[in-house]
């Protein structure tokens, strides 16, 4: 058996060989003096893969100059560039600083990829001991990219194609190490400074949390890259008198990881020095380079011909499961959207093999992002020009691309079918409208921008998902519930999800929708404009908006719907000509089991009264006198008061004054609704409508009057969809809007 000391001597001898001068020396990737790296660039006409070397030294020593010269030579000969980095020692900054430094170095190298001729999609990592642990931690950790960061470095991915490491600790939890290897290994003197803890501090909940987070194996998931692990320590139990630190590079660390990677179906190769004979290092270095090259190769695993001459291609989770595709034309191929995680030349070759024709153009479903510029430049260099459209394609709603002959829709970012739909920065109401428009194309196949492709239900499912999310958030707002409570109470039907629970809305998505629905109302452009306040505990806003919108649109009014009572201000009213309210006066901020409170403030009452008396139009619908400040100026303005209603049943609505403009063309009708029975002030209002129940009970169902220079109409119906959408009520609404606006 080859003795570990002999292996160490061989390794040390190899490390002593002089390294050639780097092409880039001590490039600063961060603010600390140890945040520097060297780069050796492989000679190539196109961007090259990169291996990042991270030195060992127990997190308290070591340097990038320990890069193995043979590994460097083999990589450069194989067309692979090599970077070697330093990072902060744990004595300078404990965990997670060394890991985050390594991650930032990778992001920095990606940010300079264009300048240094690196293929940002083909990065791997290597290192020994501490460097091995950092490599594995970065490779398994969720991507640390921050797409919205002001720092261009942090906008880069930290994902790796593979890792090949020496003497790796796959867990840094002393408890797991003691169980797996032995107490001596768990007492390694580097562990305390690594965590910045001493003695009993290592036995606290805070320490246990750090142990979990620092251990590479804790972050392992099914989409992580393959690993090659090498060990030289004896593969046997530790002796009883083993010194502290003995076994810290034990092969059991590798097998511990391999068991877990095997279960996930990820390649994990564990090698021992005894497998290579007397001089293991040269053989190991060659195997490492071959391992890197194997996993640098393009793998388009998710390609399908979805229609004659049309292909869809899907990419990994690190790219949000994005999709693109290509179309065969008479003498060339048209690309749809850009490849993700695949080198451009190799992607073009895949498309050429599928169609038998070279790619000559690319059409995008969205504006290219900052990171797309280099891909488009390389495509252009290889003879693929960006075009706004192409023969046989239609650019439709939201930039989506429709192939009418093949009935295939490349929906772009308008459709997400599986991954979480990120809502921040989006207009979700407009998004719903785009999906509804795309549904009308009746595509046979839908290729979403992200996630699984399939049939038309993809569009319907997402439209329903967004609609229901907005409905539930809106209902919480009408109740006066705080955002935190609304977020806890969101529960969408399982049928609205595709990859549950991974497409469940995140807190930031709910926060965004809440922000949309509580934003101040702004009106501008040609009028007239209306502020429309709807929804309460007993009247969910969705069907109220659906009932009011057609009538307002038919009269040429631009409606600004809101479910937030805080939107009713003098400032908001100064920008509109019409106010519509269909909601009661109650809020339930602590939920329906707690007492309600009346929401309308004296300032809001005054704002409404001033608005109408100075010439504004006010359409007061259904329960908009219910539970408002008693005998306040608002109810005095409306000219009546709420005293209750009968059961929800069918009753007759009868026209009292058939000569008034509001009742013109309206005949008596039946509707299923609540029969409100509000007493009105006969000295103020003019009665237009009455309702009559089956048992003969009658009450006012509509009136008008003109306070000051303004006009007001009250219509008592409007609780149910049946009542709101009844043709006669729709006519009443249209006529009322026109009369109130003096048209």
XYZ file of C-alpha atoms in Angstrom:
743
model
C 0.000 0.000 0.000
C 1.285 3.430 -0.917
C 1.995 5.378 2.259
C 0.244 8.762 2.571
C 3.552 10.449 3.430
C 4.998 9.251 0.130
C 1.979 10.645 -1.705
C 2.401 13.959 0.071
C 6.064 14.111 -0.951
C 5.157 13.401 -4.554
C 2.491 16.064 -4.465
C 4.874 18.550 -2.893
C 7.495 17.855 -5.546
C 4.978 18.510 -8.262
C 3.951 21.755 -6.610
C 7.563 22.926 -6.530
C 7.741 23.029 -10.359
C 7.857 26.636 -11.525
C 4.622 28.079 -12.843
C 4.757 30.084 -16.075
C 3.949 33.787 -15.700
C 0.198 34.379 -15.721
C -1.462 36.510 -18.384
C -3.257 38.429 -15.631
C -1.570 38.901 -12.259
C -3.184 39.838 -8.949
C -6.435 41.082 -10.441
C -8.528 42.418 -7.551
C -11.954 40.768 -7.447
C -12.921 42.295 -4.089
C -11.901 44.948 -1.545
C -9.636 42.864 0.734
C -5.912 42.544 0.047
C -6.335 38.781 -0.362
C -9.149 39.180 -2.889
C -6.788 38.719 -5.841
C -6.399 36.160 -8.612
C -4.076 35.149 -11.425
C -5.226 33.974 -14.852
C -3.553 31.859 -17.511
C -5.428 32.087 -20.820
C -5.534 29.140 -23.210
C -4.817 30.070 -26.811
C -8.068 29.833 -28.789
C -10.116 31.703 -31.399
C -13.315 31.331 -29.429
C -14.131 31.631 -25.712
C -12.486 28.946 -23.612
C -13.662 26.959 -20.595
C -12.132 27.899 -17.239
C -10.927 25.919 -14.219
C -10.680 27.946 -11.008
C -8.066 26.717 -8.513
C -8.755 27.412 -4.811
C -5.816 26.679 -2.507
C -5.883 24.678 0.729
C -4.371 25.422 4.112
C -7.046 24.807 6.734
C -8.584 28.222 5.991
C -5.696 29.784 7.929
C -2.879 29.564 5.377
C -1.976 28.744 1.787
C -1.635 30.737 -1.395
C -2.703 30.661 -5.047
C 0.912 29.933 -6.037
C 0.380 26.333 -4.862
C -1.411 25.608 -8.152
C -0.111 22.288 -9.543
C 2.072 23.045 -12.569
C 1.161 19.802 -14.348
C -2.542 20.500 -13.957
C -1.974 23.981 -15.392
C 0.000 22.588 -18.327
C -2.572 19.925 -19.143
C -5.448 22.379 -18.965
C -3.781 24.936 -21.239
C -2.874 22.231 -23.775
C -6.486 21.070 -23.671
C -7.840 24.540 -24.435
C -8.883 25.271 -20.848
C -7.909 28.542 -19.176
C -6.951 28.457 -15.486
C -7.418 30.970 -12.676
C -5.907 30.698 -9.194
C -7.393 32.738 -6.360
C -6.568 33.857 -2.853
C -9.304 34.419 -0.284
C -9.553 35.750 3.242
C -8.272 33.436 5.948
C -10.729 32.516 8.669
C -8.463 34.351 11.124
C -9.248 37.497 9.141
C -12.939 36.781 8.548
C -14.610 33.524 9.658
C -17.231 31.552 7.780
C -18.891 32.332 5.397
C -16.188 34.765 4.210
C -13.858 32.194 2.543
C -16.776 30.618 0.654
C -18.254 33.945 -0.395
C -14.828 35.135 -1.561
C -14.522 32.053 -3.755
C -18.016 32.647 -5.146
C -17.284 36.305 -5.850
C -14.051 35.376 -7.646
C -16.096 33.174 -9.989
C -18.608 35.979 -10.536
C -15.778 38.411 -11.206
C -14.220 36.094 -13.792
C -17.601 35.768 -15.500
C -17.963 39.544 -15.537
C -14.644 39.774 -17.430
C -15.391 36.813 -19.709
C -15.715 38.896 -22.873
C -12.463 40.732 -22.254
C -10.518 37.583 -21.312
C -12.044 35.247 -23.922
C -13.717 32.961 -21.380
C -16.846 30.876 -21.941
C -18.944 31.955 -18.992
C -21.111 28.852 -19.351
C -18.158 26.487 -18.768
C -16.598 27.128 -15.364
C -15.261 24.374 -13.107
C -13.432 24.438 -9.769
C -10.631 22.493 -8.141
C -8.600 22.644 -4.954
C -7.273 20.666 -2.024
C -8.535 20.446 1.549
C -10.022 23.867 2.390
C -9.988 24.755 -1.309
C -11.795 21.508 -2.037
C -14.461 22.387 0.528
C -14.924 25.859 -0.928
C -15.224 24.371 -4.426
C -17.911 21.913 -3.321
C -19.780 24.549 -1.303
C -19.976 26.871 -4.308
C -20.918 24.040 -6.654
C -23.765 22.781 -4.468
C -25.016 26.084 -3.069
C -27.975 27.744 -4.763
C -26.874 30.310 -7.300
C -25.699 33.490 -5.534
C -26.526 35.657 -8.541
C -28.328 38.904 -7.691
C -29.826 40.034 -10.982
C -30.940 43.374 -9.515
C -27.661 44.292 -7.827
C -25.975 47.589 -8.644
C -22.692 45.667 -8.545
C -22.163 44.148 -12.021
C -20.064 41.369 -10.480
C -22.947 40.169 -8.296
C -25.188 40.045 -11.350
C -23.174 37.010 -12.522
C -23.902 33.353 -11.778
C -21.851 31.220 -9.374
C -22.866 27.917 -10.951
C -20.216 25.382 -12.008
C -20.041 22.623 -14.627
C -18.085 20.254 -12.363
C -15.641 20.047 -9.458
C -12.542 17.834 -9.153
C -10.995 18.106 -5.691
C -8.381 16.569 -3.367
C -8.819 15.662 0.307
C -12.236 17.295 0.561
C -14.259 17.582 3.727
C -17.840 17.170 2.532
C -19.205 18.217 5.921
C -17.827 20.736 8.410
C -20.161 19.688 11.223
C -17.907 18.413 14.075
C -20.695 16.107 15.239
C -20.997 14.494 11.800
C -17.201 14.303 11.469
C -16.900 12.535 14.845
C -19.557 10.019 13.821
C -18.209 9.508 10.319
C -14.447 9.585 10.898
C -13.683 9.792 14.614
C -13.289 12.212 17.504
C -9.709 13.064 16.521
C -10.791 14.444 13.158
C -13.581 16.450 14.809
C -10.995 18.123 17.068
C -9.010 19.576 14.165
C -7.547 22.897 15.363
C -8.733 24.733 12.223
C -12.448 24.276 13.015
C -12.680 26.830 15.837
C -11.153 29.715 13.848
C -13.145 28.641 10.764
C -16.365 29.387 12.627
C -14.938 32.159 14.802
C -16.106 30.223 17.872
C -14.331 28.775 20.898
C -14.977 25.976 23.387
C -18.572 25.774 24.511
C -19.622 28.232 21.792
C -19.431 25.247 19.435
C -22.314 23.636 21.366
C -24.950 26.317 20.763
C -27.893 26.521 18.374
C -26.106 29.309 16.537
C -23.114 27.022 16.010
C -25.329 24.161 14.817
C -26.864 26.468 12.240
C -23.409 27.453 11.027
C -22.374 23.787 10.843
C -25.306 23.010 8.559
C -24.783 26.013 6.324
C -21.022 25.555 6.009
C -21.238 21.876 5.044
C -21.271 21.391 1.256
C -23.465 18.300 1.536
C -26.218 20.379 3.173
C -26.740 22.253 -0.092
C -26.790 19.236 -2.413
C -29.813 19.092 -4.768
C -30.672 17.095 -7.863
C -29.567 19.802 -10.318
C -26.010 20.086 -8.949
C -22.866 19.379 -11.004
C -20.803 16.148 -10.998
C -17.790 15.674 -8.729
C -14.451 13.839 -8.780
C -12.902 13.334 -5.310
C -9.340 12.128 -4.577
C -8.012 10.931 -1.204
C -4.618 9.642 -0.035
C -5.173 9.038 3.704
C -5.431 5.352 4.719
C -8.925 4.009 4.209
C -9.194 2.513 7.677
C -10.448 3.418 11.169
C -8.443 5.950 13.166
C -6.171 4.546 15.889
C -7.310 5.039 19.468
C -4.389 7.391 20.185
C -4.882 9.494 17.043
C -3.824 13.113 17.456
C -6.339 15.945 17.001
C -6.868 16.555 13.304
C -5.995 13.031 12.195
C -8.440 11.815 9.532
C -9.513 15.245 8.326
C -8.824 14.054 4.742
C -10.294 10.590 5.212
C -11.863 8.800 2.180
C -15.058 8.308 4.160
C -15.830 11.972 3.466
C -15.966 11.073 -0.224
C -18.131 7.991 0.218
C -20.464 9.969 2.493
C -21.055 12.402 -0.379
C -21.208 9.729 -3.060
C -24.043 7.873 -1.301
C -26.144 11.033 -1.446
C -25.195 11.966 -5.007
C -25.926 8.442 -6.237
C -29.463 8.689 -4.835
C -29.960 11.907 -6.817
C -28.524 10.428 -9.994
C -25.522 12.795 -10.109
C -22.122 11.472 -11.151
C -19.707 11.232 -8.229
C -16.317 9.551 -8.700
C -14.231 8.747 -5.606
C -10.574 7.849 -6.185
C -7.846 6.732 -3.775
C -4.086 7.052 -4.239
C -3.739 3.276 -4.110
C -5.606 3.005 -7.411
C -2.824 4.809 -9.347
C 0.331 2.934 -8.387
C 3.617 4.495 -7.255
C 3.192 7.929 -8.874
C -0.454 8.863 -8.586
C -0.338 12.613 -9.165
C 0.342 12.746 -12.947
C -2.363 10.121 -13.520
C -4.768 11.959 -11.261
C -4.146 15.314 -12.975
C -4.864 13.768 -16.383
C -8.064 12.188 -15.083
C -9.108 15.541 -13.604
C -8.617 17.335 -16.925
C -10.535 14.595 -18.765
C -13.314 14.947 -16.161
C -13.492 18.713 -16.721
C -13.564 18.292 -20.508
C -16.279 15.655 -20.322
C -18.565 17.976 -18.410
C -17.705 21.061 -20.455
C -19.304 19.429 -23.476
C -22.635 20.773 -24.640
C -25.558 18.708 -23.462
C -28.924 19.666 -24.885
C -30.888 17.063 -22.971
C -34.287 18.636 -23.532
C -34.880 18.938 -27.278
C -38.107 17.928 -28.983
C -39.600 18.352 -32.423
C -42.965 19.835 -31.478
C -44.308 20.188 -35.034
C -42.969 19.456 -38.545
C -39.850 21.611 -38.893
C -40.161 23.141 -35.406
C -38.020 22.254 -32.381
C -38.125 23.378 -28.741
C -35.030 23.290 -26.519
C -35.058 23.521 -22.719
C -32.330 24.400 -20.233
C -31.421 23.676 -16.618
C -32.874 25.049 -13.405
C -29.945 27.451 -13.027
C -31.366 29.248 -16.083
C -34.905 29.142 -14.641
C -35.692 26.210 -16.945
C -35.714 28.642 -19.874
C -36.659 27.565 -23.386
C -35.698 28.486 -26.909
C -36.014 26.701 -30.238
C -35.531 26.780 -33.985
C -37.505 26.481 -37.197
C -36.440 24.872 -40.460
C -37.004 26.987 -43.562
C -36.281 26.202 -47.213
C -32.530 26.766 -47.114
C -31.752 27.915 -43.575
C -32.725 27.680 -39.906
C -34.343 30.473 -37.858
C -33.488 30.511 -34.146
C -36.139 31.521 -31.616
C -34.545 33.128 -28.539
C -31.030 32.532 -27.232
C -29.331 29.426 -25.841
C -28.670 29.238 -22.085
C -25.694 27.392 -20.658
C -24.590 26.163 -24.081
C -21.711 27.517 -26.148
C -23.013 29.292 -29.237
C -21.042 27.233 -31.822
C -22.201 23.991 -30.241
C -25.800 25.176 -30.083
C -25.694 26.105 -33.772
C -24.321 22.662 -34.570
C -27.203 21.026 -32.658
C -29.725 23.060 -34.648
C -27.946 22.281 -37.934
C -27.958 18.560 -37.189
C -31.692 18.676 -36.460
C -32.710 20.595 -39.590
C -29.849 19.875 -41.988
C -29.599 23.622 -42.631
C -27.388 26.374 -41.161
C -28.837 29.032 -38.894
C -28.960 32.454 -40.538
C -31.203 34.512 -38.270
C -32.501 34.758 -34.707
C -35.783 36.310 -33.574
C -36.307 37.200 -29.893
C -39.499 37.200 -27.846
C -38.151 39.944 -25.566
C -35.617 42.730 -25.476
C -32.130 41.314 -24.914
C -30.693 41.753 -21.424
C -27.231 42.964 -20.510
C -25.841 39.450 -20.466
C -27.272 38.693 -23.923
C -25.092 41.184 -25.778
C -22.073 38.888 -25.972
C -24.227 35.978 -27.210
C -25.728 38.143 -29.954
C -22.274 39.385 -30.906
C -20.985 35.828 -31.235
C -24.025 34.802 -33.252
C -23.412 37.726 -35.607
C -19.753 36.759 -35.946
C -20.872 33.259 -36.946
C -23.298 34.581 -39.562
C -26.547 34.625 -37.545
C -28.209 38.050 -37.704
C -30.821 39.292 -35.280
C -34.115 40.091 -37.038
C -37.363 41.595 -35.804
C -39.350 38.903 -37.616
C -39.104 36.296 -40.358
C -41.279 34.761 -43.062
C -43.998 32.547 -41.633
C -43.830 34.130 -38.167
C -46.218 36.534 -36.491
C -45.101 38.744 -33.603
C -48.110 38.802 -31.320
C -49.060 39.943 -27.803
C -46.136 40.626 -25.480
C -43.522 39.831 -28.139
C -44.592 36.183 -28.407
C -43.937 34.439 -31.730
C -46.735 32.530 -33.442
C -46.342 30.127 -36.348
C -49.866 30.045 -37.837
C -49.165 27.233 -40.291
C -47.657 24.927 -37.647
C -49.914 26.359 -34.877
C -46.942 26.643 -32.511
C -46.646 29.552 -30.075
C -43.285 30.533 -28.587
C -44.799 32.575 -25.772
C -41.604 34.014 -24.296
C -41.803 35.515 -20.833
C -45.596 35.926 -21.084
C -45.939 32.234 -20.186
C -44.232 30.423 -17.304
C -45.217 26.791 -16.816
C -43.461 25.207 -13.860
C -40.878 27.536 -12.310
C -42.156 30.328 -10.079
C -43.472 33.244 -12.094
C -41.531 36.230 -10.789
C -44.006 39.076 -10.469
C -41.835 41.926 -9.201
C -41.662 44.757 -11.710
C -44.585 43.361 -13.723
C -48.034 44.775 -14.422
C -50.012 41.667 -13.499
C -53.312 43.032 -14.804
C -51.737 43.674 -18.209
C -50.082 40.251 -18.029
C -53.502 38.609 -17.605
C -54.715 40.519 -20.654
C -51.767 39.298 -22.743
C -52.459 35.692 -21.787
C -56.121 36.077 -22.712
C -55.102 37.460 -26.118
C -52.693 34.580 -26.728
C -55.417 32.062 -25.885
C -57.449 33.396 -28.809
C -54.740 32.189 -31.221
C -55.775 28.578 -30.480
C -52.204 27.281 -30.744
C -51.830 23.509 -30.746
C -48.444 23.699 -28.975
C -47.293 26.333 -26.505
C -43.575 26.720 -25.735
C -43.441 28.961 -22.651
C -40.467 31.147 -21.908
C -39.787 28.994 -18.857
C -40.821 25.480 -17.904
C -42.527 22.589 -19.655
C -44.042 23.009 -23.094
C -47.419 21.512 -23.996
C -50.898 22.503 -25.137
C -53.198 25.556 -24.768
C -54.056 24.829 -21.092
C -50.633 26.296 -20.222
C -51.948 29.781 -20.997
C -55.293 29.268 -19.293
C -53.676 27.878 -16.142
C -51.357 30.831 -15.761
C -54.112 33.351 -16.472
C -56.235 31.748 -13.779
C -53.247 31.660 -11.419
C -52.598 35.403 -11.768
C -56.293 36.271 -11.651
C -56.893 34.257 -8.502
C -53.810 35.625 -6.784
C -54.946 39.178 -7.509
C -58.468 38.316 -6.342
C -57.323 36.943 -3.006
C -54.954 39.831 -2.332
C -57.631 42.318 -3.371
C -60.175 40.735 -1.050
C -57.751 41.022 1.860
C -57.250 44.698 1.059
C -61.017 45.358 0.938
C -61.196 43.921 4.466
C -58.406 46.226 5.626
C -56.148 43.254 6.419
C -52.408 44.001 6.776
C -50.031 42.601 4.159
C -48.548 40.042 6.574
C -51.983 38.570 7.288
C -52.933 38.493 3.609
C -49.700 36.674 2.741
C -50.431 34.002 5.369
C -53.957 33.475 4.073
C -53.203 33.084 0.351
C -54.278 29.607 -0.784
C -54.609 28.911 -4.498
C -56.199 25.752 -5.923
C -53.702 22.992 -6.713
C -54.921 22.968 -10.323
C -53.334 26.408 -10.800
C -49.841 24.990 -10.238
C -47.645 22.997 -12.642
C -44.555 22.098 -10.595
C -46.029 22.427 -7.130
C -44.774 23.538 -4.685
C -41.976 25.183 -6.675
C -44.311 27.610 -8.467
C -46.035 28.744 -5.272
C -46.025 32.556 -5.100
C -43.194 33.830 -2.941
C -43.640 36.571 -0.303
C -42.132 39.101 -2.690
C -44.725 38.177 -5.335
C -47.598 38.746 -2.903
C -45.988 41.974 -1.735
C -45.753 43.146 -5.343
C -49.421 42.428 -6.085
C -50.383 44.155 -2.830
C -48.363 47.171 -3.961
C -50.112 47.193 -7.327
C -53.556 47.072 -5.736
C -52.819 49.752 -3.132
C -50.976 52.176 -5.409
C -52.383 55.714 -5.497
C -54.799 56.246 -8.379
C -53.371 58.463 -11.099
C -55.422 59.652 -14.050
C -54.191 61.429 -17.124
C -54.879 61.816 -20.815
C -58.218 62.296 -22.558
C -61.214 62.054 -20.269
C -63.492 61.503 -18.702
C -61.853 59.463 -15.940
C -63.520 57.662 -13.047
C -62.280 56.600 -9.629
C -64.121 53.323 -8.917
C -63.915 51.998 -5.331
C -65.259 48.460 -4.956
C -65.264 45.426 -2.674
C -65.775 44.621 0.989
C -66.117 41.601 3.261
C -69.433 40.569 1.726
C -68.710 41.686 -1.830
C -65.546 40.284 -3.382
C -64.226 42.738 -5.949
C -63.680 40.395 -8.915
C -67.303 40.145 -10.079
C -68.024 43.758 -9.137
C -65.289 44.948 -11.481
C -66.485 42.528 -14.168
C -70.004 43.972 -13.834
C -69.050 47.660 -13.828
C -66.253 47.653 -16.412
C -68.400 47.049 -19.555
C -70.801 49.884 -18.776
C -68.000 52.346 -18.081
C -66.125 51.293 -21.206
C -69.282 51.629 -23.311
C -69.639 55.248 -22.221
C -66.029 56.081 -23.081
C -64.993 56.510 -19.448
C -61.495 55.482 -18.404
C -62.073 53.566 -15.178
C -59.429 53.460 -12.437
C -60.529 50.607 -10.194
C -59.260 50.373 -6.636
C -59.998 48.104 -3.680
C -58.097 50.289 -1.221
C -60.196 52.783 0.718
C -57.056 54.867 1.263
C -57.187 55.759 -2.431
C -60.245 57.960 -1.839
C -58.605 61.354 -1.326
C -59.184 64.918 -2.422
C -56.010 64.655 -4.507
C -57.266 61.571 -6.359
C -60.678 63.133 -6.945
C -59.068 66.243 -8.418
C -57.940 64.153 -11.402
C -61.271 62.474 -12.226
C -64.740 63.568 -13.302
C -66.714 60.620 -11.942
C -66.705 58.777 -8.613
C -68.254 55.297 -8.370
C -68.531 53.454 -5.048
C -69.790 49.894 -4.606
C -68.781 48.859 -1.075
C -69.927 49.250 2.504
C -68.336 51.327 5.236
C -66.733 48.508 7.252
C -63.150 47.269 7.571
C -62.121 44.090 9.409
C -58.368 44.498 9.929
C -58.216 41.753 12.587
C -60.387 39.350 10.618
C -64.130 38.598 10.546
C -64.158 37.214 14.101
C -63.166 40.602 15.543
C -65.135 43.870 15.593
C -65.225 45.985 12.450
C -64.372 49.655 12.212
C -65.829 52.356 9.981
C -63.210 53.406 7.462
C -64.429 56.705 6.031
C -62.653 59.595 7.753
C -63.964 63.146 8.108
C -61.384 64.193 5.522
C -62.711 61.637 3.052
C -66.321 62.686 3.680
C -65.404 66.292 3.008
C -63.456 65.332 -0.115
C -66.473 63.499 -1.587
C -68.937 66.266 -0.730
C -66.649 68.983 -2.128
C -66.034 66.953 -5.271
C -69.750 66.588 -6.042
C -70.869 70.075 -4.996
C -68.168 71.602 -7.196
C -69.424 69.789 -10.263
C -68.295 66.178 -9.944
C -70.403 63.142 -10.839
C -71.140 60.424 -8.268
C -72.641 56.999 -8.996
C -73.500 55.349 -5.675
C -74.268 51.631 -6.102
C -75.944 48.974 -3.940
C -74.555 48.989 -0.387
C -72.624 52.245 -0.571
C -74.711 53.759 2.207
C -74.204 50.820 4.575
C -72.364 51.400 7.851
C -70.928 54.794 6.941
C -70.550 57.556 9.572
C -74.068 58.045 10.931
C -75.682 61.364 10.001
C -72.375 62.486 8.514
C -71.957 64.707 5.451
C -71.416 61.677 3.206
C -74.844 60.140 3.905
C -76.458 63.564 3.799
C -74.959 63.981 0.340
C -76.234 60.587 -0.893
C -79.766 61.435 0.243
C -80.632 58.174 1.970
C -79.460 55.627 4.497
C -79.056 51.881 4.831
C -81.442 50.022 7.159
C -80.941 46.446 5.971
C -82.002 44.098 3.214
C -84.062 41.002 2.621
C -82.800 37.552 1.700
C -81.033 36.952 -1.571
C -83.933 36.107 -3.877
C -85.533 37.089 -7.137
C -87.581 40.277 -7.055
C -88.928 42.774 -9.574
C -87.325 46.100 -10.405
C -89.966 48.548 -11.624
C -89.481 51.842 -13.444
C -91.211 54.723 -11.661
C -90.209 57.605 -13.979
C -89.997 56.378 -17.568
C -89.197 59.831 -18.932
C -85.916 60.340 -17.127
C -82.710 59.938 -19.220
C -81.453 57.223 -16.835
C -84.520 54.991 -17.345
C -84.716 55.576 -21.085
C -84.984 52.176 -22.810
C -85.325 50.353 -19.481
C -88.280 48.070 -18.849
C -89.329 46.338 -15.647
C -87.240 43.225 -14.997
C -86.515 40.464 -12.485
C -83.124 39.839 -10.875
C -81.693 37.680 -8.109
C -80.229 40.076 -5.572
C -80.594 41.453 -2.073
C -83.631 43.721 -1.848
C -82.213 46.812 -0.178
C -84.828 49.029 1.456
C -83.114 52.401 1.991
C -85.317 55.296 3.079
C -84.551 58.423 1.053
C -85.028 62.142 1.610
C -88.036 63.146 -0.554
C -87.062 66.792 -0.218
C -83.800 66.079 -2.053
C -84.066 63.096 -4.315
C -86.157 62.197 -7.342
C -87.267 58.542 -7.377
C -86.598 56.590 -10.583
C -86.965 52.919 -9.607
C -88.602 50.732 -6.989
C -88.150 47.053 -6.211
C -90.940 44.644 -5.254
C -90.544 41.268 -3.526
C -92.839 38.283 -4.052
C -94.591 39.077 -0.783
C -95.334 42.611 -1.956
C -92.683 44.523 -0.038
C -91.508 47.603 -1.944
C -88.602 49.990 -1.535
C -86.666 52.632 -3.471
C -84.330 51.050 -6.027
C -82.858 54.175 -7.572
C -82.892 57.962 -7.354
C -81.107 61.084 -8.509
C -80.468 64.579 -7.306
C -78.153 67.487 -8.029
C -76.167 68.703 -4.999
C -74.484 72.023 -5.754
C -73.103 71.959 -9.304
C -72.762 68.153 -9.344
C -74.992 65.192 -10.022
C -75.594 62.024 -8.026
C -77.354 58.756 -8.844
C -78.029 55.867 -6.470
C -78.843 52.380 -7.833
C -79.764 49.841 -5.125
C -79.066 46.609 -7.035
C -75.579 45.182 -7.571
C -74.771 42.406 -5.083
C -74.748 39.443 -7.451
C -73.231 38.782 -10.845
C -76.781 38.066 -12.040
C -77.952 41.525 -11.005
C -74.876 43.408 -12.238
C -74.764 41.786 -15.652
C -78.495 41.908 -16.340
C -79.037 43.790 -19.633
C -81.448 46.224 -18.012
C -79.062 47.022 -15.173
C -76.217 47.487 -17.652
C -78.408 49.994 -19.499
C -79.175 51.743 -16.211
C -75.458 51.986 -15.461
C -74.638 53.411 -18.900
C -77.453 55.916 -18.725
C -76.541 56.906 -15.163
C -72.908 57.531 -16.091
C -73.931 59.727 -19.030
C -76.506 61.654 -16.977
C -74.119 62.232 -14.061
C -71.504 63.535 -16.519
C -74.155 65.775 -18.163
C -73.921 64.034 -21.538
